[in-house]
Amino acid sequence: MRNLESMKQQGQPGGKRKSLAQIRGLVAIAGLYGGFTPSYPPKFLMNAQTFCDNFPFHIVFDKDLKIKQSGIHIQKVMPRLRNFDAKVPLFFKINHPQIEWNLESINKFINQQFILETKKSMVATEWEERPMLQLRGQMVWVKEFDSMIYLCSPRLESLKEMEDRALHLSDIPLHDVTRDLILFNQQKIAELEIGKQLEMKKEQLHRTMKELESEKAKTDMLLHSMLPRQVADQLREGRKVEAGEYTQVTLLFSDIVSFTTICSQSRPIDIVNMLNSLYVKFDKLTTVHDVYKVETIGDAYMVVGGLPVPVETHTERIANMALGMIIMSLDVTSPVTKEPILIRVGIHTGPVLAGVVGKKMPRYCLFGDTVNTTSRMESHGVPGKIHLSDISARRLEGRGFQVMRRGEITIKGKGTMTTYFLEGNANASEDELLGTGIQQNGDYSRQSDEMKYSPSKGVNAGGDNYNSPESLIPMYYPDNVNENKRPSITTVTPFNSMSNSRPPMTSGDVIIGNVKVNERTTRK
């Protein structure tokens, strides 16, 4: 009415009709909700058996707590519930709320959820070793029967709990929300389990990938010990490795003096240990000077410089390698004499053919007259000396190497040849030759006498053992190959070993053993 008066005062047309319509609507709503009268059937259409079957979890007890009725599933768990003269506290204890078993206390908390738990002494025999069944539900007082009805359902959250209590999903009524709760929780548990398994599989896959990478590294190391890295990578990728002709490389052969005698007077294990000790040291020298070890046959050790990646300093690399081999051989003793062994080294420079031979155990082999000539340099050499061919000696001219002319000798299958002995390198220390120097800003510094390599002790800078690969420092060469950058291929024109022509002498050159050496040559 107040709104109506305000509408009239404001002079709005039709205000009276709208107000009456609103009032009628409010009256109609009040009639629907305030005047509702439910309709009941003239008699109860469900008998006791049907009620107990469809509500398998319920208990009816009177004011004296005597059981009058119970659901069939509760009776399965507790068969003594069929005795309707027994009292409820004999079978159940109240977990929630914390009250005593009497009607007055129950009425005080009638609006709360009640949780009852079966007593172990009253359950069936097969239930004694299982977890006790808990029931949750509502207490409802029925004044017509002067009794309390406890409508409940099992307190379960997963199929595992159902299994532990020997219950089935079909034991729970369809109208009970416990079914949905169990299925929902089971779905969540399954999702968590799947997620956990995925994490475990992910961790396992991560470990497997690490192990695979480790095994791959080992495989690569083994493969690269048999074949050059560039060739091995091509084979691994399934590409065919074409044979190649190298116009200029330098080869080295070495053998052990009196090896046949040593074998005849020593045990096989001693021979193997001696060769292994020697070849391990030689192998590390190949890393220091970046040359390729072709193979070992018995006491013969074969190394090549300038392939598979051509470099201009292949002769210097092999010469430095040979000097390092002479030094390192002093650290290996003969099992017969217990004295340091002696080796012969032969070096020759020339063209070769190279390619992969074989399929089951492929080998990178070298062919050509250069291989034969190098073998002759080694077999016609002198114990403890490095025997050079004329062409190799020419390539070392002006590079600081100390070379002594041996003279003309008769080489089997080659006739008369002028050969030389390599005595040393004036521009490199033992530490540089062995890879045990201290490198600073790309240059090597000489170690002190007490820290430098000793053939008898095998000690280098820092006191580390030479056998530790981490302690080796590659020797510097102007054309060192960067692992991440392939150098441009340079073809070196070989000198004619049959010609007597030599490069012209320049100011500052001297002759050491009939070989020209430039005194102003310094290491970069």
Short mmCIF file of C-alpha atoms in Angstrom, two decimals, residues 272-520:
data_model
loop_
_atom_site.label_atom_id
_atom_site.label_comp_id
_atom_site.label_asym_id
_atom_site.label_seq_id
_atom_site.Cartn_x
_atom_site.Cartn_y
_atom_site.Cartn_z
CA VAL A 272 101.05 -59.79 -23.12
CA ASN A 273 101.61 -57.52 -20.12
CA MET A 274 104.73 -56.03 -21.69
CA LEU A 275 103.04 -55.31 -25.02
CA ASN A 276 99.93 -53.94 -23.33
CA SER A 277 101.98 -51.60 -21.15
CA LEU A 278 103.92 -50.36 -24.19
CA TYR A 279 100.96 -49.97 -26.53
CA VAL A 280 98.81 -48.16 -23.96
CA LYS A 281 101.52 -45.50 -23.72
CA PHE A 282 101.88 -45.33 -27.51
CA ASP A 283 98.10 -45.03 -27.91
CA LYS A 284 98.05 -41.98 -25.67
CA LEU A 285 100.82 -40.42 -27.72
CA THR A 286 98.54 -40.68 -30.77
CA THR A 287 96.08 -38.46 -28.89
CA VAL A 288 98.80 -35.95 -28.00
CA HIS A 289 99.90 -35.58 -31.63
CA ASP A 290 96.52 -36.26 -33.29
CA VAL A 291 97.67 -39.10 -35.56
CA TYR A 292 95.86 -42.31 -36.46
CA LYS A 293 96.91 -45.72 -35.19
CA VAL A 294 96.42 -48.13 -38.07
CA GLU A 295 97.07 -51.46 -36.35
CA THR A 296 99.39 -53.62 -34.27
CA ILE A 297 100.68 -56.99 -35.43
CA GLY A 298 102.67 -58.74 -32.74
CA ASP A 299 105.38 -56.29 -31.72
CA ALA A 300 104.85 -54.11 -34.81
CA TYR A 301 103.11 -50.77 -34.24
CA MET A 302 101.85 -48.78 -37.24
CA VAL A 303 100.83 -45.10 -37.17
CA VAL A 304 99.96 -42.64 -39.96
CA GLY A 305 99.73 -38.86 -40.05
CA GLY A 306 97.72 -36.89 -42.59
CA LEU A 307 94.65 -39.08 -42.93
CA PRO A 308 91.70 -39.48 -42.99
CA VAL A 309 91.74 -35.67 -42.57
CA PRO A 310 94.75 -34.30 -44.47
CA VAL A 311 96.97 -31.90 -42.51
CA GLU A 312 100.13 -30.15 -43.66
CA THR A 313 102.12 -30.99 -40.51
CA HIS A 314 101.75 -34.76 -40.81
CA THR A 315 105.52 -35.37 -40.92
CA GLU A 316 106.19 -33.20 -37.85
CA ARG A 317 103.43 -35.01 -35.96
CA ILE A 318 104.87 -38.43 -36.76
CA ALA A 319 108.41 -37.27 -35.95
CA ASN A 320 107.31 -35.94 -32.54
CA MET A 321 105.33 -39.15 -32.00
CA ALA A 322 108.48 -41.20 -32.70
CA LEU A 323 110.54 -39.12 -30.25
CA GLY A 324 107.88 -39.66 -27.60
CA MET A 325 107.85 -43.42 -28.30
CA ILE A 326 111.62 -43.65 -27.73
CA ILE A 327 111.21 -41.89 -24.39
CA MET A 328 108.19 -43.95 -23.31
CA SER A 329 109.80 -47.28 -24.23
CA LEU A 330 112.36 -46.64 -21.48
CA ASP A 331 109.54 -47.07 -18.95
CA VAL A 332 108.76 -50.64 -20.08
CA THR A 333 111.09 -53.43 -18.97
CA SER A 334 111.85 -56.75 -20.60
CA PRO A 335 110.55 -59.75 -18.63
CA VAL A 336 113.87 -61.50 -19.40
CA THR A 337 116.56 -58.94 -18.62
CA LYS A 338 114.46 -56.65 -16.40
CA GLU A 339 116.05 -53.77 -18.33
CA PRO A 340 114.20 -51.18 -20.44
CA ILE A 341 113.32 -52.54 -23.86
CA LEU A 342 114.71 -51.10 -27.08
CA ILE A 343 112.58 -50.31 -30.12
CA ARG A 344 113.35 -49.56 -33.74
CA VAL A 345 111.33 -46.87 -35.53
CA GLY A 346 111.07 -46.29 -39.27
CA ILE A 347 109.44 -43.26 -40.94
CA HIS A 348 108.66 -42.57 -44.58
CA THR A 349 106.49 -40.06 -46.44
CA GLY A 350 104.57 -40.65 -49.64
CA PRO A 351 101.21 -41.33 -51.31
CA VAL A 352 98.87 -44.13 -50.17
CA LEU A 353 95.49 -45.60 -50.97
CA ALA A 354 93.15 -45.98 -47.98
CA GLY A 355 89.78 -47.64 -47.58
CA VAL A 356 87.59 -49.90 -45.45
CA VAL A 357 88.16 -53.60 -46.07
CA GLY A 358 85.84 -56.30 -44.78
CA LYS A 359 82.26 -56.35 -43.55
CA LYS A 360 82.15 -58.54 -40.47
CA MET A 361 85.17 -56.87 -38.87
CA PRO A 362 85.88 -53.87 -41.10
CA ARG A 363 89.38 -52.43 -40.97
CA TYR A 364 90.73 -49.19 -42.35
CA CYS A 365 93.73 -50.35 -44.38
CA LEU A 366 96.51 -48.55 -46.24
CA PHE A 367 97.98 -49.74 -49.52
CA GLY A 368 100.87 -48.65 -51.67
CA ASP A 369 104.63 -48.62 -52.00
CA THR A 370 104.85 -46.10 -49.13
CA VAL A 371 103.75 -48.82 -46.70
CA ASN A 372 106.47 -51.20 -47.94
CA THR A 373 109.17 -48.53 -47.84
CA THR A 374 108.23 -47.55 -44.27
CA SER A 375 108.47 -51.19 -43.22
CA ARG A 376 111.94 -51.34 -44.77
CA MET A 377 112.96 -48.19 -42.84
CA GLU A 378 112.00 -49.96 -39.63
CA SER A 379 113.59 -53.33 -40.43
CA HIS A 380 116.88 -51.69 -41.56
CA GLY A 381 116.95 -49.35 -38.58
CA VAL A 382 119.17 -49.33 -35.49
CA PRO A 383 117.95 -50.22 -31.95
CA GLY A 384 116.91 -47.11 -30.05
CA LYS A 385 117.03 -44.97 -33.21
CA ILE A 386 114.46 -43.32 -35.49
CA HIS A 387 115.28 -44.16 -39.11
CA LEU A 388 114.11 -41.57 -41.68
CA SER A 389 113.82 -41.80 -45.42
CA ASP A 390 115.20 -38.99 -47.55
CA ILE A 391 111.79 -37.47 -48.33
CA SER A 392 110.75 -37.43 -44.65
CA ALA A 393 114.04 -35.77 -43.70
CA ARG A 394 113.48 -33.10 -46.37
CA ARG A 395 110.03 -32.30 -44.95
CA LEU A 396 111.54 -31.72 -41.52
CA GLU A 397 114.02 -29.16 -42.79
CA GLY A 398 113.71 -25.74 -41.21
CA ARG A 399 111.37 -26.95 -38.47
CA GLY A 400 113.80 -27.33 -35.59
CA PHE A 401 114.31 -31.08 -35.83
CA GLN A 402 117.80 -32.45 -35.28
CA VAL A 403 118.57 -34.93 -38.06
CA MET A 404 121.80 -36.85 -38.66
CA ARG A 405 122.68 -38.25 -42.06
CA ARG A 406 123.23 -41.99 -42.00
CA GLY A 407 124.37 -42.24 -45.57
CA GLU A 408 123.61 -44.56 -48.42
CA ILE A 409 122.53 -48.08 -47.47
CA THR A 410 121.11 -50.98 -49.44
CA ILE A 411 117.43 -51.50 -48.76
CA LYS A 412 115.92 -54.88 -49.61
CA GLY A 413 113.67 -54.49 -52.64
CA LYS A 414 114.55 -50.79 -52.99
CA GLY A 415 118.22 -50.71 -53.80
CA THR A 416 120.48 -47.98 -52.50
CA MET A 417 118.80 -45.22 -50.48
CA THR A 418 120.11 -42.23 -48.54
CA THR A 419 118.64 -42.33 -45.04
CA TYR A 420 118.85 -40.31 -41.84
CA PHE A 421 118.45 -40.61 -38.08
CA LEU A 422 116.09 -38.30 -36.16
CA GLU A 423 117.90 -37.17 -33.02
CA GLY A 424 115.46 -34.71 -31.46
CA ASN A 425 113.41 -31.54 -31.72
CA ALA A 426 115.10 -28.33 -30.60
CA ASN A 427 111.76 -26.51 -30.37
CA ALA A 428 109.91 -29.01 -28.15
CA SER A 429 110.52 -30.26 -24.63
CA GLU A 430 109.95 -33.78 -23.38
CA ASP A 431 106.84 -32.54 -21.63
CA GLU A 432 105.39 -31.30 -24.90
CA LEU A 433 106.30 -34.52 -26.73
CA LEU A 434 104.63 -36.60 -24.01
CA GLY A 435 101.67 -34.27 -23.52
CA THR A 436 102.62 -33.62 -19.90
CA GLY A 437 103.55 -29.93 -20.14
CA ILE A 438 101.72 -26.99 -18.62
CA GLN A 439 99.76 -25.11 -21.27
CA GLN A 440 99.10 -21.40 -20.77
CA ASN A 441 97.36 -19.21 -23.40
CA GLY A 442 98.09 -21.78 -26.11
CA ASP A 443 101.82 -22.05 -25.26
CA TYR A 444 103.70 -24.68 -23.30
CA SER A 445 105.91 -23.80 -20.37
CA ARG A 446 108.76 -26.01 -19.31
CA GLN A 447 108.24 -27.86 -16.06
CA SER A 448 110.73 -27.79 -13.26
CA ASP A 449 113.21 -30.65 -13.09
CA GLU A 450 111.47 -32.22 -10.12
CA MET A 451 108.06 -32.09 -11.88
CA LYS A 452 108.95 -33.10 -15.43
CA TYR A 453 108.39 -36.58 -16.78
CA SER A 454 110.71 -39.27 -15.53
CA PRO A 455 110.78 -42.56 -17.49
CA SER A 456 111.42 -44.47 -14.28
CA LYS A 457 108.62 -42.80 -12.32
CA GLY A 458 106.14 -41.84 -15.01
CA VAL A 459 105.25 -38.59 -13.26
CA ASN A 460 104.10 -35.36 -14.91
CA ALA A 461 102.98 -31.93 -13.79
CA GLY A 462 100.87 -32.00 -10.66
CA GLY A 463 102.16 -35.44 -9.69
CA ASP A 464 99.52 -37.26 -11.77
CA ASN A 465 100.39 -40.57 -13.37
CA TYR A 466 100.98 -40.48 -17.11
CA ASN A 467 98.41 -43.24 -17.49
CA SER A 468 95.66 -40.78 -16.58
CA PRO A 469 94.15 -39.54 -19.90
CA GLU A 470 92.88 -36.35 -18.23
CA SER A 471 96.50 -35.25 -17.61
CA LEU A 472 97.51 -35.39 -21.30
CA ILE A 473 97.70 -32.08 -23.17
CA PRO A 474 97.61 -32.21 -27.00
CA MET A 475 100.70 -30.71 -28.57
CA TYR A 476 100.19 -27.49 -30.48
CA TYR A 477 100.35 -27.58 -34.29
CA PRO A 478 99.39 -24.72 -36.63
CA ASP A 479 96.80 -26.89 -38.38
CA ASN A 480 95.27 -28.60 -35.35
CA VAL A 481 91.81 -29.86 -36.23
CA ASN A 482 88.99 -28.43 -34.14
CA GLU A 483 86.44 -31.13 -33.34
CA ASN A 484 83.58 -28.77 -34.11
CA LYS A 485 85.05 -27.37 -37.33
CA ARG A 486 86.34 -29.46 -40.19
CA PRO A 487 89.47 -27.86 -41.74
CA SER A 488 89.87 -27.19 -45.42
CA ILE A 489 91.62 -30.01 -47.28
CA THR A 490 95.09 -29.08 -48.42
CA THR A 491 96.98 -31.26 -50.90
CA VAL A 492 100.71 -31.34 -50.19
CA THR A 493 102.92 -31.86 -53.23
CA PRO A 494 105.52 -34.51 -52.33
CA PHE A 495 109.21 -34.09 -53.01
CA ASN A 496 110.66 -36.41 -55.64
CA SER A 497 112.68 -38.88 -53.63
CA MET A 498 114.75 -39.76 -56.75
CA SER A 499 115.74 -36.12 -57.36
CA ASN A 500 118.82 -34.54 -55.83
CA SER A 501 117.22 -31.07 -55.89
CA ARG A 502 116.69 -29.41 -52.52
CA PRO A 503 114.93 -26.22 -51.52
CA PRO A 504 117.24 -23.20 -51.76
CA MET A 505 119.15 -22.19 -48.65
CA THR A 506 118.11 -19.00 -46.93
CA SER A 507 119.90 -16.67 -44.58
CA GLY A 508 120.03 -18.08 -41.06
CA ASP A 509 119.84 -21.78 -42.12
CA VAL A 510 122.37 -24.21 -40.74
CA ILE A 511 123.16 -27.82 -41.50
CA ILE A 512 122.72 -30.41 -38.74
CA GLY A 513 123.76 -33.78 -40.01
CA ASN A 514 123.55 -32.66 -43.63
CA VAL A 515 119.97 -31.42 -43.12
CA LYS A 516 119.12 -27.73 -43.32
CA VAL A 517 117.64 -26.23 -40.11
CA ASN A 518 116.49 -22.63 -39.67
CA GLU A 519 117.81 -21.19 -36.43
CA ARG A 520 115.10 -18.55 -36.33
#
